[in-house]
Amino acid sequence: TGSGIVHIAPGHGEEDFYAGKKWNLAIFCPVNEEGKFTSQAKAFEGLKVFEANDIIIEKLKTDNLLVSKSTIAHSYPHCWRCKNPVIFRATHQWFLKVDFDNLRAKLIEAADKVNWFPPNGKERITSMLNLRPDWCLSRQRYWGTPIMAFYCKKCNSLQKDYTIIKKWQERVNLEGSDFWFSEPIEKLLPENYKCECGSKEFYKEKDILDVWLDSGVSWYSVIKNKLGQEYYPVDVYLEGSDQHRGWFQTSLIPSVALNKVPPYKNVITHGFVLDEHGKAMHKSLGNVVSPQEVIDKYGADILRLWVALSDYNDDVRISGKLLEGPVDTYRKIRNTFRYLLGNLSDYKPSKNKINADKLLEFDLYMLTRLFKLSREVSDFYGNFEYRSAMKAINDFCICDLSSFYLDALKDRLYTMPLDSIERRSAQSVLYEILKSLLIMTSPVLSFTAEEAWQIFKKDIDPDLSQSVFLNDWPEFSVEVSPLLTEKWNKIMAIREKVLKLLEDLRQKREIGSSVEAEVFLKFPEKEFDFFKGSESDMTLAFIVSDCHIEKDENLNYM
Ligand SMILES: [Zn+2]
Ligand SMILES: [Zn+2]
């Protein structure tokens, strides 16, 4: 039940405003910025809106216009900061019209050309661009980036004299924009400047620009204008996942509107850092892990490694306990550097280097694995997959080096004559491995890689560049026959099985270490022919005392 009467005030609320627009109602707003009635409210002029209620009701009563009066309890918007009730007023603001000149479609098209990491960022921003309202650019604050517009005092018309605005722009470039606030408008205009209505009196726009526009044109002020045109669009914008609505969008809009291109090639979003239980960090909860504390305790490389190993697409947890993983990984990689440096101590590349075509096959094969790693890691870095990059490097240190290659080399490095080809061949490859690993890890383990590089340069190769950071990415420059790679991949597969058998024998205490074992392998004819002559390679790879292969007619497959 009710009267059926609908109250609508197009000057005092968003829905009412749009309904008023639709039905051609006047946008009547008799309240000023102080919350007081204006002269449009006639007898009530000067009264504060909330204080006027009783007086207005009294007036209705005396004029015999009041039908009924009662009190209804309902919710009402309040200021989140000072908790006072809010008054809605329709006001004049500056807008960027998103549908002007087909801009919305251009924005969506531009966003489509950007690489979004993770990929669902594209959907997010596209749906937001589809729905976003016009951008209200003006704010009512005392100071900020001014909107340099001015109006005629007599007819209130906005003056559109671009030569004047151009002059102001030149001044801003030289001295900043504060003169707008400190100088009266008469000083800012050329003498004899007149409005079309003939008036010579003007007033300044008092509004400032939305700070999101300030940050939204950083691609211009910081990059295009200062660094140079060639850096625009920039490679990466990187922010939390809340910025699809914020900075990513407010940067895209001016760039596309002005230059028809997005300001960035790649946009990466990341989650937030939480405590070990997945709770947001607050000083009051005492669960804050400060980066500085981690750096003081473990060093910056560990913190960076922890970040690199995290899945940054989601929120990430951190605690002393969760740092143990990265600390462990760090130690393994660092120990690898130390081991390699130690085993190169008598190696001088200018004198002792064995060229690729003279390397032992086993060593050459390791070189191919190293460069396979380098290509993988390069791709991972290129796709901002730091976790995969560091995992691949870590796996290489553990699986390829520590438990395989370095183990297999011990004999050669420690028992062969210093200048033997066997030893120098191994060292030539260890040299490449160390150099490549240092370059590959330097983006994350920057201090450690540089420290090792300086020792590397001082003790082993003075021809190395001044810093690990002054290198090109390690590229493979040696041709290797596919047959060799195939053979060694097969030997590595057989090795898995041999290791299992050796482990069983060790368990049964029939052998101590693998070098006490001799291996006999049986192959069908085709494989036998393939592996003929590879016994010594297998001996090296399996780390056994000897290896024999036989043909077995009864076998048809491996
Ligand atoms: Zn307030
Ligand atoms: Zn005028």
mmCIF file of C-alpha atoms in Angstrom, residues 157-518:
data_model
loop_
_atom_site.group_PDB
_atom_site.id
_atom_site.type_symbol
_atom_site.label_atom_id
_atom_site.label_comp_id
_atom_site.label_asym_id
_atom_site.label_seq_id
_atom_site.Cartn_x
_atom_site.Cartn_y
_atom_site.Cartn_z
ATOM 1 C CA SER A 157 31.231 30.381 -21.228
ATOM 2 C CA LEU A 158 34.316 28.179 -21.315
ATOM 3 C CA GLN A 159 37.065 29.924 -23.285
ATOM 4 C CA LYS A 160 38.686 27.783 -25.946
ATOM 5 C CA ASP A 161 41.768 29.723 -26.981
ATOM 6 C CA TYR A 162 44.415 27.118 -27.660
ATOM 7 C CA THR A 163 47.234 29.616 -28.220
ATOM 8 C CA ILE A 164 46.834 30.665 -24.583
ATOM 9 C CA ILE A 165 46.727 27.072 -23.378
ATOM 10 C CA LYS A 166 49.824 26.331 -25.455
ATOM 11 C CA LYS A 167 51.656 29.183 -23.682
ATOM 12 C CA TRP A 168 50.676 27.781 -20.308
ATOM 13 C CA GLN A 169 51.870 24.373 -21.416
ATOM 14 C CA GLU A 170 55.301 25.818 -22.233
ATOM 15 C CA ARG A 171 55.427 27.429 -18.805
ATOM 16 C CA VAL A 172 54.496 24.149 -17.136
ATOM 17 C CA ASN A 173 57.364 22.443 -18.963
ATOM 18 C CA LEU A 174 59.766 25.023 -17.537
ATOM 19 C CA GLU A 175 58.531 25.598 -14.005
ATOM 20 C CA GLY A 176 55.716 23.191 -13.153
ATOM 21 C CA SER A 177 52.077 24.092 -12.704
ATOM 22 C CA ASP A 178 52.016 25.995 -9.405
ATOM 23 C CA PHE A 179 51.761 29.381 -11.148
ATOM 24 C CA TRP A 180 48.181 28.453 -11.944
ATOM 25 C CA PHE A 181 47.365 28.640 -8.246
ATOM 26 C CA SER A 182 49.561 31.583 -7.284
ATOM 27 C CA GLU A 183 48.887 34.038 -10.098
ATOM 28 C CA PRO A 184 45.590 35.826 -10.733
ATOM 29 C CA ILE A 185 43.902 35.107 -14.049
ATOM 30 C CA GLU A 186 44.531 38.655 -15.318
ATOM 31 C CA LYS A 187 48.266 38.012 -15.186
ATOM 32 C CA LEU A 188 47.870 34.754 -17.070
ATOM 33 C CA LEU A 189 45.949 36.192 -20.023
ATOM 34 C CA PRO A 190 47.249 38.410 -22.808
ATOM 35 C CA GLU A 191 46.235 42.035 -22.561
ATOM 36 C CA ASN A 192 42.974 42.925 -24.275
ATOM 37 C CA TYR A 193 41.793 39.339 -24.302
ATOM 38 C CA LYS A 194 38.027 39.402 -24.665
ATOM 39 C CA CYS A 195 35.168 36.931 -24.464
ATOM 40 C CA GLU A 196 32.875 36.704 -27.478
ATOM 41 C CA CYS A 197 30.301 38.510 -25.359
ATOM 42 C CA GLY A 198 32.698 41.413 -25.015
ATOM 43 C CA SER A 199 33.546 40.938 -21.360
ATOM 44 C CA LYS A 200 37.161 41.172 -20.221
ATOM 45 C CA GLU A 201 36.673 39.519 -16.858
ATOM 46 C CA PHE A 202 37.368 35.860 -16.302
ATOM 47 C CA TYR A 203 37.718 33.265 -13.598
ATOM 48 C CA LYS A 204 39.836 30.125 -13.366
ATOM 49 C CA GLU A 205 38.695 26.536 -13.187
ATOM 50 C CA LYS A 206 39.365 25.477 -9.607
ATOM 51 C CA ASP A 207 39.182 21.709 -10.077
ATOM 52 C CA ILE A 208 42.267 19.575 -10.327
ATOM 53 C CA LEU A 209 42.803 16.396 -12.330
ATOM 54 C CA ASP A 210 42.119 12.935 -10.985
ATOM 55 C CA VAL A 211 45.471 11.575 -9.729
ATOM 56 C CA TRP A 212 44.791 8.459 -11.802
ATOM 57 C CA LEU A 213 45.359 10.598 -14.861
ATOM 58 C CA ASP A 214 48.704 11.744 -13.434
ATOM 59 C CA SER A 215 49.863 8.156 -13.021
ATOM 60 C CA GLY A 216 48.051 7.136 -16.207
ATOM 61 C CA VAL A 217 50.360 9.264 -18.358
ATOM 62 C CA SER A 218 53.619 8.120 -16.739
ATOM 63 C CA TRP A 219 54.376 6.277 -19.991
ATOM 64 C CA TYR A 220 54.579 9.747 -21.526
ATOM 65 C CA SER A 221 56.255 11.795 -18.808
ATOM 66 C CA VAL A 222 58.730 9.176 -17.601
ATOM 67 C CA ILE A 223 59.390 7.126 -20.717
ATOM 68 C CA LYS A 224 58.479 8.754 -24.007
ATOM 69 C CA ASN A 225 59.388 12.279 -22.968
ATOM 70 C CA LYS A 226 62.475 11.560 -20.843
ATOM 71 C CA LEU A 227 63.992 8.210 -21.862
ATOM 72 C CA GLY A 228 63.101 8.427 -25.524
ATOM 73 C CA GLN A 229 60.546 7.434 -28.113
ATOM 74 C CA GLU A 230 62.244 4.080 -28.750
ATOM 75 C CA TYR A 231 61.276 2.837 -25.276
ATOM 76 C CA TYR A 232 57.590 3.357 -25.955
ATOM 77 C CA PRO A 233 55.498 1.218 -25.724
ATOM 78 C CA VAL A 234 57.375 -0.059 -22.697
ATOM 79 C CA ASP A 235 58.161 -3.743 -22.186
ATOM 80 C CA VAL A 236 56.337 -4.418 -18.944
ATOM 81 C CA TYR A 237 53.753 -2.977 -16.601
ATOM 82 C CA LEU A 238 53.789 -4.865 -13.326
ATOM 83 C CA GLU A 239 51.240 -4.510 -10.532
ATOM 84 C CA GLY A 240 48.865 -6.315 -8.223
ATOM 85 C CA SER A 241 45.764 -7.869 -9.740
ATOM 86 C CA ASP A 242 43.612 -4.974 -8.502
ATOM 87 C CA GLN A 243 45.065 -2.695 -11.165
ATOM 88 C CA HIS A 244 43.028 -3.909 -14.134
ATOM 89 C CA ARG A 245 40.486 -1.445 -12.853
ATOM 90 C CA GLY A 246 43.176 1.067 -11.922
ATOM 91 C CA TRP A 247 46.541 1.833 -13.423
ATOM 92 C CA PHE A 248 46.503 -0.641 -16.330
ATOM 93 C CA GLN A 249 43.280 0.931 -17.550
ATOM 94 C CA THR A 250 44.051 4.560 -16.777
ATOM 95 C CA SER A 251 47.355 4.163 -18.649
ATOM 96 C CA LEU A 252 45.783 2.419 -21.612
ATOM 97 C CA ILE A 253 43.120 5.076 -22.172
ATOM 98 C CA PRO A 254 45.334 8.162 -22.702
ATOM 99 C CA SER A 255 47.889 6.182 -24.709
ATOM 100 C CA VAL A 256 45.318 4.759 -27.111
ATOM 101 C CA ALA A 257 43.415 8.044 -27.289
ATOM 102 C CA LEU A 258 46.571 9.998 -28.159
ATOM 103 C CA ASN A 259 48.727 7.495 -30.038
ATOM 104 C CA LYS A 260 46.401 4.622 -30.952
ATOM 105 C CA VAL A 261 48.713 2.095 -29.243
ATOM 106 C CA PRO A 262 48.784 0.544 -25.772
ATOM 107 C CA PRO A 263 51.582 1.967 -23.581
ATOM 108 C CA TYR A 264 52.890 -1.517 -22.756
ATOM 109 C CA LYS A 265 53.725 -4.763 -24.545
ATOM 110 C CA ASN A 266 53.334 -7.036 -21.529
ATOM 111 C CA VAL A 267 51.283 -6.702 -18.381
ATOM 112 C CA ILE A 268 52.061 -8.890 -15.399
ATOM 113 C CA THR A 269 49.826 -9.140 -12.387
ATOM 114 C CA HIS A 270 50.804 -10.786 -9.151
ATOM 115 C CA GLY A 271 49.084 -11.810 -5.961
ATOM 116 C CA PHE A 272 49.775 -10.391 -2.538
ATOM 117 C CA VAL A 273 52.214 -11.545 0.110
ATOM 118 C CA LEU A 274 50.486 -13.171 3.075
ATOM 119 C CA ASP A 275 51.742 -14.694 6.311
ATOM 120 C CA GLU A 276 52.398 -18.429 6.633
ATOM 121 C CA HIS A 277 48.733 -19.145 7.455
ATOM 122 C CA GLY A 278 47.501 -17.223 4.425
ATOM 123 C CA LYS A 279 46.447 -14.155 6.412
ATOM 124 C CA ALA A 280 47.103 -10.578 5.361
ATOM 125 C CA MET A 281 49.976 -9.019 7.284
ATOM 126 C CA HIS A 282 49.117 -6.374 9.851
ATOM 127 C CA LYS A 283 51.291 -4.647 12.386
ATOM 128 C CA SER A 284 48.557 -5.163 14.975
ATOM 129 C CA LEU A 285 48.550 -8.939 14.359
ATOM 130 C CA GLY A 286 52.336 -9.092 14.683
ATOM 131 C CA ASN A 287 52.584 -11.326 11.605
ATOM 132 C CA VAL A 288 54.535 -8.965 9.386
ATOM 133 C CA VAL A 289 57.603 -10.398 7.662
ATOM 134 C CA SER A 290 59.590 -7.380 6.546
ATOM 135 C CA PRO A 291 61.761 -7.742 3.442
ATOM 136 C CA GLN A 292 64.564 -5.915 5.250
ATOM 137 C CA GLU A 293 64.585 -8.512 8.033
ATOM 138 C CA VAL A 294 64.813 -11.315 5.494
ATOM 139 C CA ILE A 295 67.634 -9.498 3.716
ATOM 140 C CA ASP A 296 69.491 -8.890 6.982
ATOM 141 C CA LYS A 297 69.166 -12.513 7.995
ATOM 142 C CA TYR A 298 69.588 -14.367 4.683
ATOM 143 C CA GLY A 299 70.778 -11.816 2.131
ATOM 144 C CA ALA A 300 68.984 -10.209 -0.787
ATOM 145 C CA ASP A 301 69.690 -13.147 -3.109
ATOM 146 C CA ILE A 302 67.623 -15.478 -0.926
ATOM 147 C CA LEU A 303 64.714 -13.055 -0.866
ATOM 148 C CA ARG A 304 64.881 -12.679 -4.635
ATOM 149 C CA LEU A 305 65.153 -16.434 -5.048
ATOM 150 C CA TRP A 306 62.114 -16.894 -2.817
ATOM 151 C CA VAL A 307 60.188 -14.457 -5.012
ATOM 152 C CA ALA A 308 61.420 -16.188 -8.161
ATOM 153 C CA LEU A 309 60.381 -19.602 -6.854
ATOM 154 C CA SER A 310 56.922 -18.387 -5.833
ATOM 155 C CA ASP A 311 53.878 -18.780 -8.023
ATOM 156 C CA TYR A 312 53.226 -15.077 -8.224
ATOM 157 C CA ASN A 313 49.961 -15.511 -10.127
ATOM 158 C CA ASP A 314 48.366 -16.237 -6.772
ATOM 159 C CA ASP A 315 48.784 -14.789 -3.325
ATOM 160 C CA VAL A 316 52.063 -15.951 -1.811
ATOM 161 C CA ARG A 317 52.806 -16.965 1.755
ATOM 162 C CA ILE A 318 56.047 -16.204 3.529
ATOM 163 C CA SER A 319 57.582 -17.169 6.862
ATOM 164 C CA GLY A 320 60.919 -18.278 8.240
ATOM 165 C CA LYS A 321 59.883 -21.871 7.628
ATOM 166 C CA LEU A 322 58.775 -21.226 4.055
ATOM 167 C CA LEU A 323 62.151 -19.641 3.351
ATOM 168 C CA GLU A 324 63.929 -22.914 4.086
ATOM 169 C CA GLY A 325 63.226 -24.255 0.587
ATOM 170 C CA PRO A 326 64.882 -21.313 -1.185
ATOM 171 C CA VAL A 327 67.755 -21.378 1.322
ATOM 172 C CA ASP A 328 68.350 -25.024 0.450
ATOM 173 C CA THR A 329 68.167 -24.371 -3.296
ATOM 174 C CA TYR A 330 70.521 -21.438 -2.876
ATOM 175 C CA ARG A 331 73.101 -23.577 -1.055
ATOM 176 C CA LYS A 332 73.035 -26.219 -3.771
ATOM 177 C CA ILE A 333 73.554 -23.715 -6.553
ATOM 178 C CA ARG A 334 76.250 -21.884 -4.610
ATOM 179 C CA ASN A 335 78.062 -25.142 -3.838
ATOM 180 C CA THR A 336 77.978 -25.967 -7.536
ATOM 181 C CA PHE A 337 79.714 -22.660 -8.299
ATOM 182 C CA ARG A 338 82.345 -23.386 -5.651
ATOM 183 C CA TYR A 339 82.935 -26.903 -6.876
ATOM 184 C CA LEU A 340 83.325 -25.751 -10.474
ATOM 185 C CA LEU A 341 85.688 -22.927 -9.499
ATOM 186 C CA GLY A 342 87.757 -25.386 -7.456
ATOM 187 C CA ASN A 343 88.091 -27.844 -10.319
ATOM 188 C CA LEU A 344 89.138 -25.142 -12.748
ATOM 189 C CA SER A 345 91.910 -23.781 -10.526
ATOM 190 C CA ASP A 346 94.728 -25.012 -12.807
ATOM 191 C CA TYR A 347 92.854 -24.358 -16.057
ATOM 192 C CA LYS A 348 93.725 -21.438 -18.318
ATOM 193 C CA PRO A 349 91.339 -21.236 -21.270
ATOM 194 C CA SER A 350 93.867 -19.400 -23.460
ATOM 195 C CA LYS A 351 96.277 -22.334 -23.104
ATOM 196 C CA ASN A 352 94.250 -25.400 -22.156
ATOM 197 C CA LYS A 353 90.953 -25.049 -23.973
ATOM 198 C CA ILE A 354 89.946 -28.063 -26.065
ATOM 199 C CA ASN A 355 87.826 -27.065 -29.034
ATOM 200 C CA ALA A 356 84.443 -28.670 -29.467
ATOM 201 C CA ASP A 357 85.542 -30.933 -32.333
ATOM 202 C CA LYS A 358 88.249 -32.472 -30.122
ATOM 203 C CA LEU A 359 86.206 -32.882 -26.951
ATOM 204 C CA LEU A 360 85.530 -36.326 -25.562
ATOM 205 C CA GLU A 361 82.104 -37.374 -26.726
ATOM 206 C CA PHE A 362 80.832 -37.572 -23.176
ATOM 207 C CA ASP A 363 81.900 -33.977 -22.529
ATOM 208 C CA LEU A 364 80.477 -32.789 -25.825
ATOM 209 C CA TYR A 365 77.205 -34.423 -24.874
ATOM 210 C CA MET A 366 77.176 -32.502 -21.576
ATOM 211 C CA LEU A 367 77.716 -29.343 -23.569
ATOM 212 C CA THR A 368 74.574 -30.093 -25.575
ATOM 213 C CA ARG A 369 72.642 -30.551 -22.337
ATOM 214 C CA LEU A 370 73.982 -27.260 -21.047
ATOM 215 C CA PHE A 371 72.824 -25.387 -24.100
ATOM 216 C CA LYS A 372 69.479 -27.124 -24.047
ATOM 217 C CA LEU A 373 69.161 -25.763 -20.521
ATOM 218 C CA SER A 374 70.212 -22.311 -21.648
ATOM 219 C CA ARG A 375 67.511 -22.240 -24.336
ATOM 220 C CA GLU A 376 64.873 -23.417 -21.872
ATOM 221 C CA VAL A 377 65.854 -20.898 -19.236
ATOM 222 C CA SER A 378 65.919 -18.120 -21.819
ATOM 223 C CA ASP A 379 62.360 -19.007 -22.840
ATOM 224 C CA PHE A 380 61.229 -19.162 -19.221
ATOM 225 C CA TYR A 381 62.683 -15.754 -18.439
ATOM 226 C CA GLY A 382 61.182 -14.395 -21.648
ATOM 227 C CA ASN A 383 57.750 -15.541 -20.506
ATOM 228 C CA PHE A 384 58.275 -14.231 -16.957
ATOM 229 C CA GLU A 385 58.247 -17.810 -15.630
ATOM 230 C CA TYR A 386 60.961 -17.252 -13.069
ATOM 231 C CA ARG A 387 59.963 -20.286 -11.074
ATOM 232 C CA SER A 388 60.425 -22.618 -14.035
ATOM 233 C CA ALA A 389 63.735 -20.938 -14.863
ATOM 234 C CA MET A 390 65.134 -21.412 -11.370
ATOM 235 C CA LYS A 391 63.761 -24.954 -11.146
ATOM 236 C CA ALA A 392 65.432 -25.903 -14.434
ATOM 237 C CA ILE A 393 68.750 -24.470 -13.224
ATOM 238 C CA ASN A 394 68.405 -26.212 -9.873
ATOM 239 C CA ASP A 395 67.550 -29.536 -11.536
ATOM 240 C CA PHE A 396 70.564 -29.190 -13.791
ATOM 241 C CA CYS A 397 72.828 -28.569 -10.792
ATOM 242 C CA ILE A 398 71.449 -31.577 -8.940
ATOM 243 C CA CYS A 399 70.610 -34.166 -11.595
ATOM 244 C CA ASP A 400 72.971 -33.368 -14.445
ATOM 245 C CA LEU A 401 75.945 -32.136 -12.476
ATOM 246 C CA SER A 402 76.050 -33.260 -8.874
ATOM 247 C CA SER A 403 74.701 -36.787 -9.199
ATOM 248 C CA PHE A 404 75.981 -37.467 -12.691
ATOM 249 C CA TYR A 405 78.571 -35.489 -14.571
ATOM 250 C CA LEU A 406 80.695 -34.224 -11.700
ATOM 251 C CA ASP A 407 80.601 -37.659 -10.112
ATOM 252 C CA ALA A 408 81.643 -39.287 -13.370
ATOM 253 C CA LEU A 409 84.477 -36.794 -13.789
ATOM 254 C CA LYS A 410 86.128 -37.358 -10.419
ATOM 255 C CA ASP A 411 88.347 -40.095 -11.729
ATOM 256 C CA ARG A 412 89.506 -38.085 -14.713
ATOM 257 C CA LEU A 413 90.018 -34.848 -12.812
ATOM 258 C CA TYR A 414 91.983 -36.316 -9.929
ATOM 259 C CA THR A 415 93.905 -39.218 -11.415
ATOM 260 C CA MET A 416 94.730 -38.241 -14.994
ATOM 261 C CA PRO A 417 97.873 -36.248 -15.809
ATOM 262 C CA LEU A 418 97.232 -32.503 -15.478
ATOM 263 C CA ASP A 419 97.597 -31.783 -19.176
ATOM 264 C CA SER A 420 95.945 -34.920 -20.513
ATOM 265 C CA ILE A 421 93.249 -34.430 -23.116
ATOM 266 C CA GLU A 422 90.809 -36.299 -20.865
ATOM 267 C CA ARG A 423 91.267 -33.778 -18.075
ATOM 268 C CA ARG A 424 91.401 -30.675 -20.246
ATOM 269 C CA SER A 425 88.365 -31.832 -22.200
ATOM 270 C CA ALA A 426 86.387 -32.123 -18.973
ATOM 271 C CA GLN A 427 87.640 -28.760 -17.727
ATOM 272 C CA SER A 428 86.795 -27.064 -21.023
ATOM 273 C CA VAL A 429 83.210 -28.137 -20.515
ATOM 274 C CA LEU A 430 83.184 -27.286 -16.800
ATOM 275 C CA TYR A 431 84.366 -23.830 -17.800
ATOM 276 C CA GLU A 432 81.409 -23.395 -20.175
ATOM 277 C CA ILE A 433 79.035 -24.745 -17.558
ATOM 278 C CA LEU A 434 80.244 -22.339 -14.879
ATOM 279 C CA LYS A 435 80.193 -19.356 -17.202
ATOM 280 C CA SER A 436 76.693 -20.140 -18.457
ATOM 281 C CA LEU A 437 75.286 -20.908 -15.016
ATOM 282 C CA LEU A 438 76.588 -17.630 -13.626
ATOM 283 C CA ILE A 439 75.014 -15.654 -16.451
ATOM 284 C CA MET A 440 71.759 -17.594 -16.202
ATOM 285 C CA THR A 441 71.411 -17.146 -12.447
ATOM 286 C CA SER A 442 72.588 -13.529 -12.340
ATOM 287 C CA PRO A 443 69.103 -11.989 -12.702
ATOM 288 C CA VAL A 444 68.068 -13.702 -9.457
ATOM 289 C CA LEU A 445 71.234 -14.597 -7.522
ATOM 290 C CA SER A 446 72.813 -11.308 -8.512
ATOM 291 C CA PHE A 447 75.305 -10.833 -5.671
ATOM 292 C CA THR A 448 76.376 -14.460 -5.589
ATOM 293 C CA ALA A 449 76.802 -14.683 -9.354
ATOM 294 C CA GLU A 450 78.828 -11.475 -9.441
ATOM 295 C CA GLU A 451 81.002 -12.570 -6.521
ATOM 296 C CA ALA A 452 81.739 -15.893 -8.225
ATOM 297 C CA TRP A 453 82.315 -14.122 -11.542
ATOM 298 C CA GLN A 454 84.989 -11.889 -10.032
ATOM 299 C CA ILE A 455 86.826 -14.932 -8.614
ATOM 300 C CA PHE A 456 86.386 -16.679 -11.964
ATOM 301 C CA LYS A 457 87.949 -13.694 -13.726
ATOM 302 C CA LYS A 458 90.753 -13.194 -11.219
ATOM 303 C CA ASP A 459 91.813 -16.824 -10.782
ATOM 304 C CA ILE A 460 90.938 -18.483 -14.063
ATOM 305 C CA ASP A 461 90.167 -16.255 -17.013
ATOM 306 C CA PRO A 462 91.277 -12.594 -17.055
ATOM 307 C CA ASP A 463 89.631 -12.219 -20.476
ATOM 308 C CA LEU A 464 86.149 -12.499 -18.985
ATOM 309 C CA SER A 465 84.030 -9.341 -19.068
ATOM 310 C CA GLN A 466 84.198 -6.877 -16.167
ATOM 311 C CA SER A 467 80.938 -8.089 -14.692
ATOM 312 C CA VAL A 468 78.599 -11.047 -15.016
ATOM 313 C CA PHE A 469 75.940 -8.549 -16.044
ATOM 314 C CA LEU A 470 77.883 -7.484 -19.137
ATOM 315 C CA ASN A 471 77.398 -10.700 -21.085
ATOM 316 C CA ASP A 472 75.191 -11.886 -23.876
ATOM 317 C CA TRP A 473 72.997 -14.850 -23.209
ATOM 318 C CA PRO A 474 74.983 -18.108 -23.651
ATOM 319 C CA GLU A 475 74.321 -19.444 -27.150
ATOM 320 C CA PHE A 476 75.290 -22.764 -28.614
ATOM 321 C CA SER A 477 77.852 -22.334 -31.351
ATOM 322 C CA VAL A 478 78.895 -25.971 -31.832
ATOM 323 C CA GLU A 479 77.308 -28.324 -34.322
ATOM 324 C CA VAL A 480 76.578 -31.727 -32.844
ATOM 325 C CA SER A 481 75.463 -34.676 -34.939
ATOM 326 C CA PRO A 482 71.951 -35.869 -34.108
ATOM 327 C CA LEU A 483 73.374 -39.381 -33.979
ATOM 328 C CA LEU A 484 75.615 -38.447 -31.061
ATOM 329 C CA THR A 485 72.759 -36.901 -29.135
ATOM 330 C CA GLU A 486 70.582 -39.929 -29.842
ATOM 331 C CA LYS A 487 73.261 -42.327 -28.670
ATOM 332 C CA TRP A 488 73.863 -40.449 -25.463
ATOM 333 C CA ASN A 489 70.200 -40.008 -24.711
ATOM 334 C CA LYS A 490 69.920 -43.792 -25.023
ATOM 335 C CA ILE A 491 72.946 -44.349 -22.817
ATOM 336 C CA MET A 492 71.334 -42.076 -20.234
ATOM 337 C CA ALA A 493 68.133 -44.130 -20.389
ATOM 338 C CA ILE A 494 70.097 -47.361 -19.898
ATOM 339 C CA ARG A 495 71.955 -45.661 -17.065
ATOM 340 C CA GLU A 496 68.704 -45.276 -15.132
ATOM 341 C CA LYS A 497 68.247 -49.057 -15.188
ATOM 342 C CA VAL A 498 71.880 -49.792 -14.401
ATOM 343 C CA LEU A 499 71.791 -47.439 -11.412
ATOM 344 C CA LYS A 500 68.781 -49.275 -10.032
ATOM 345 C CA LEU A 501 70.566 -52.634 -10.280
ATOM 346 C CA LEU A 502 73.709 -51.203 -8.708
ATOM 347 C CA GLU A 503 71.636 -49.753 -5.885
ATOM 348 C CA ASP A 504 70.138 -53.203 -5.225
ATOM 349 C CA LEU A 505 73.625 -54.692 -5.040
ATOM 350 C CA ARG A 506 74.679 -51.963 -2.657
ATOM 351 C CA GLN A 507 71.676 -52.684 -0.465
ATOM 352 C CA LYS A 508 72.688 -56.342 -0.371
ATOM 353 C CA ARG A 509 76.214 -55.213 0.455
ATOM 354 C CA GLU A 510 77.592 -57.063 -2.543
ATOM 355 C CA ILE A 511 79.354 -53.911 -3.680
ATOM 356 C CA GLY A 512 80.409 -50.736 -1.896
ATOM 357 C CA SER A 513 80.523 -48.072 -4.564
ATOM 358 C CA SER A 514 79.602 -48.382 -8.228
ATOM 359 C CA VAL A 515 83.242 -48.419 -9.376
ATOM 360 C CA GLU A 516 83.536 -51.877 -7.846
ATOM 361 C CA ALA A 517 81.036 -53.157 -10.402
ATOM 362 C CA GLU A 518 81.502 -54.412 -13.935
#
